[in-house]
PDB file of C-alpha atoms in Angstrom:
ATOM      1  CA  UNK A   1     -16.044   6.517  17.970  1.00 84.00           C
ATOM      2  CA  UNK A   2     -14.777   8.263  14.649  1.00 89.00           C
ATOM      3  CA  UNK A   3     -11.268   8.398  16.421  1.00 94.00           C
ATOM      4  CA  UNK A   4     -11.562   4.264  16.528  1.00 95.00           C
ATOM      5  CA  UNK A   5     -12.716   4.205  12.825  1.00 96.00           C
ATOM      6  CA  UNK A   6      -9.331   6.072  11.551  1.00 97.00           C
ATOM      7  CA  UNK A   7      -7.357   3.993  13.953  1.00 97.00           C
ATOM      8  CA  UNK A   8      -8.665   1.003  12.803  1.00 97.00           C
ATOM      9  CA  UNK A   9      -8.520   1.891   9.063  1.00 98.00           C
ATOM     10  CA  UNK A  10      -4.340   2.678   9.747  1.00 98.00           C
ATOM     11  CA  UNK A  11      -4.033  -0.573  11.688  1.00 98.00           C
ATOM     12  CA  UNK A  12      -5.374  -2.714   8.985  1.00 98.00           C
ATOM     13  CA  UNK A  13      -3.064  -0.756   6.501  1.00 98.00           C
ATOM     14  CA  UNK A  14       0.007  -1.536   8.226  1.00 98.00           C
ATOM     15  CA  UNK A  15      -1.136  -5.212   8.314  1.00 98.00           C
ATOM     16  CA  UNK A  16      -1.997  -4.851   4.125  1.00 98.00           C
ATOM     17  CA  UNK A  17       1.709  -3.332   3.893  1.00 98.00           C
ATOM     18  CA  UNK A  18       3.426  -5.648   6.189  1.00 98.00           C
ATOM     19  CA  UNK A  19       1.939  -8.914   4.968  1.00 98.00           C
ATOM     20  CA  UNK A  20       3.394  -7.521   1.733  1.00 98.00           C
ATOM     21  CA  UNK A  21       6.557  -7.561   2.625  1.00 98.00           C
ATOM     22  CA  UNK A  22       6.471 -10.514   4.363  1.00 98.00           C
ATOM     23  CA  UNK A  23       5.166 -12.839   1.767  1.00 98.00           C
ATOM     24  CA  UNK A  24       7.566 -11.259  -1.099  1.00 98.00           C
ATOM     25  CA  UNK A  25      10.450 -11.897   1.649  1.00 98.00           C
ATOM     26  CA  UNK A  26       9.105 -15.587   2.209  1.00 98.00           C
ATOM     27  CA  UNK A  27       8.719 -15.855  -1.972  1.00 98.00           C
ATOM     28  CA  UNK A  28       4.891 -16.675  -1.635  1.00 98.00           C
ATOM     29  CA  UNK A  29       4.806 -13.082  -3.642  1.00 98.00           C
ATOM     30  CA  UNK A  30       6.618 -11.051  -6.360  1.00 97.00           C
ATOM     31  CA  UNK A  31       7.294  -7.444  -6.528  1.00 96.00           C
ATOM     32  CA  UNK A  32       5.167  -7.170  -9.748  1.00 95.00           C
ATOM     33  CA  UNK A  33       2.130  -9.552  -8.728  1.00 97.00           C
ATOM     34  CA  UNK A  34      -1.428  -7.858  -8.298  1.00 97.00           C
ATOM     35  CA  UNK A  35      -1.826  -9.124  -4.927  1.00 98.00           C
ATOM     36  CA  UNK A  36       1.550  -7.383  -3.999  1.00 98.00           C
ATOM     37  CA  UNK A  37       1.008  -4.134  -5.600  1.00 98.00           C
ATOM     38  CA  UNK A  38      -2.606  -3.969  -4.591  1.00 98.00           C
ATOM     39  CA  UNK A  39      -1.707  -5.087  -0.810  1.00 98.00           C
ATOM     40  CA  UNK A  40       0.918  -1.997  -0.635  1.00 98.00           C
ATOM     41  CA  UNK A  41      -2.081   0.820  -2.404  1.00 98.00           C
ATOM     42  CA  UNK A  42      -4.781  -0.181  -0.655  1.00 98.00           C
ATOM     43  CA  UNK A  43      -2.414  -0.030   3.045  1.00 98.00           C
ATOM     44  CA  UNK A  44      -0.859   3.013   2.172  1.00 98.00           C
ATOM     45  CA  UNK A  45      -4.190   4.896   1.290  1.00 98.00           C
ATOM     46  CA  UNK A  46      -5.903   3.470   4.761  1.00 98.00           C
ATOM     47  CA  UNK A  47      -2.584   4.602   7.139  1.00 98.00           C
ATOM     48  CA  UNK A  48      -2.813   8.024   4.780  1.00 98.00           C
ATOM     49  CA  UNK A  49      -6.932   7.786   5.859  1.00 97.00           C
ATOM     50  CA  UNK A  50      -5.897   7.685   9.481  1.00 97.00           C
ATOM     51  CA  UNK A  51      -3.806  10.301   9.139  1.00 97.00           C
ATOM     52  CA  UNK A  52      -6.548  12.308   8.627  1.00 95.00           C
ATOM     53  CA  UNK A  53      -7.663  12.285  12.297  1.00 96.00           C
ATOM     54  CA  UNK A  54      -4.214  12.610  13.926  1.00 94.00           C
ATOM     55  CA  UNK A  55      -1.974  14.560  11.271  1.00 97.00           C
ATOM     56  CA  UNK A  56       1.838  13.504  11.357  1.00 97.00           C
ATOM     57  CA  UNK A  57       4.066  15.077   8.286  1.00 98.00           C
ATOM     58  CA  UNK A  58       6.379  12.597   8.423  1.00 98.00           C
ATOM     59  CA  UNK A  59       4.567   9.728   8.124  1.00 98.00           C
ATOM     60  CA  UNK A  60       1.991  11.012   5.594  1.00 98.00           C
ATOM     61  CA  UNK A  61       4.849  11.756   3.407  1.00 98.00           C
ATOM     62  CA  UNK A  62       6.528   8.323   3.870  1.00 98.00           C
ATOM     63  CA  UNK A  63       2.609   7.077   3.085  1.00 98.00           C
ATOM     64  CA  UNK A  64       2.307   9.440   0.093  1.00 98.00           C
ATOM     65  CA  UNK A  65       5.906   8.339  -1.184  1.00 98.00           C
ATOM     66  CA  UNK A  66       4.783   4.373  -0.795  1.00 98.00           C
ATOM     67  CA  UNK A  67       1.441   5.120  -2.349  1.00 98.00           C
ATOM     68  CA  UNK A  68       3.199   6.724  -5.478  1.00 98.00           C
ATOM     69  CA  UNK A  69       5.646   3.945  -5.786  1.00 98.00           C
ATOM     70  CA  UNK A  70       2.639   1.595  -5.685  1.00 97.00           C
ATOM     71  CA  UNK A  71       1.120   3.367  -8.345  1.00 97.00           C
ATOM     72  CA  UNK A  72       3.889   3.142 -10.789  1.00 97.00           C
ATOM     73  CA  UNK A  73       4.412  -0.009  -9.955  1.00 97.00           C
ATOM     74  CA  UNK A  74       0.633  -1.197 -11.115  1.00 97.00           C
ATOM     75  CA  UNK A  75       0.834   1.106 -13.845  1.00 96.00           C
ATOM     76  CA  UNK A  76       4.353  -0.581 -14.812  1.00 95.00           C
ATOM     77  CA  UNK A  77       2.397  -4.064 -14.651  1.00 95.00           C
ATOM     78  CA  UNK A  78      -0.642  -3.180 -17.038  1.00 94.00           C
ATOM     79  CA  UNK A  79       1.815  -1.878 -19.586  1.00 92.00           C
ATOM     80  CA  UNK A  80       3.740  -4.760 -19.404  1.00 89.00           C
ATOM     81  CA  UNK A  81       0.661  -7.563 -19.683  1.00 86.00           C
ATOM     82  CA  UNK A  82      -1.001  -5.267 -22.178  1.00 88.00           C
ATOM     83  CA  UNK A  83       2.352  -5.646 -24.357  1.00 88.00           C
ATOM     84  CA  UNK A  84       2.062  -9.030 -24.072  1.00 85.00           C
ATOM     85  CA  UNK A  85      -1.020  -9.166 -25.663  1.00 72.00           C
TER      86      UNK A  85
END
């Protein structure tokens, strides 16, 4: 049962990154919205979660590297409205 729980939790990443990707592809997103950035952390820390029950280095590094990006990109984004204020 906890083996379903991780897989579940990586499946539903890859749909938060993917969906990402799709709707900044289809222009229904931009690289610096919330709902992008969020969509891409929140995906990359579940597939990085359900990597925790079957370990693979390559793709908890890609997951890591994504995650980071993610990161920088939110923290990019609160700079830039707080400037704005």
């Amino acid at each position: 049962m906890q083996s379903l729980l991780f897989e579940v939790a990586g499946i539903i990443g890859v749909t938060f990154i993917v969906s990402a990707y799709l709707l900044l592809n289809m222009q229904r997103l931009t690289s610096t919205s919330l709902t992008y950035l969020w969509l891409n952390t929140v995906g990359a820390s579940l597939v990085i979660l359900s990597l925790l029950n079957t370990f693979n280095l390559a793709a908890f590094v890609l997951e890591l590297f994504w995650l980071v990006i993610s990161f920088v990109g939110l923290i990019r984004r609160k700079k830039t409205v707080a400037s704005i204020k």
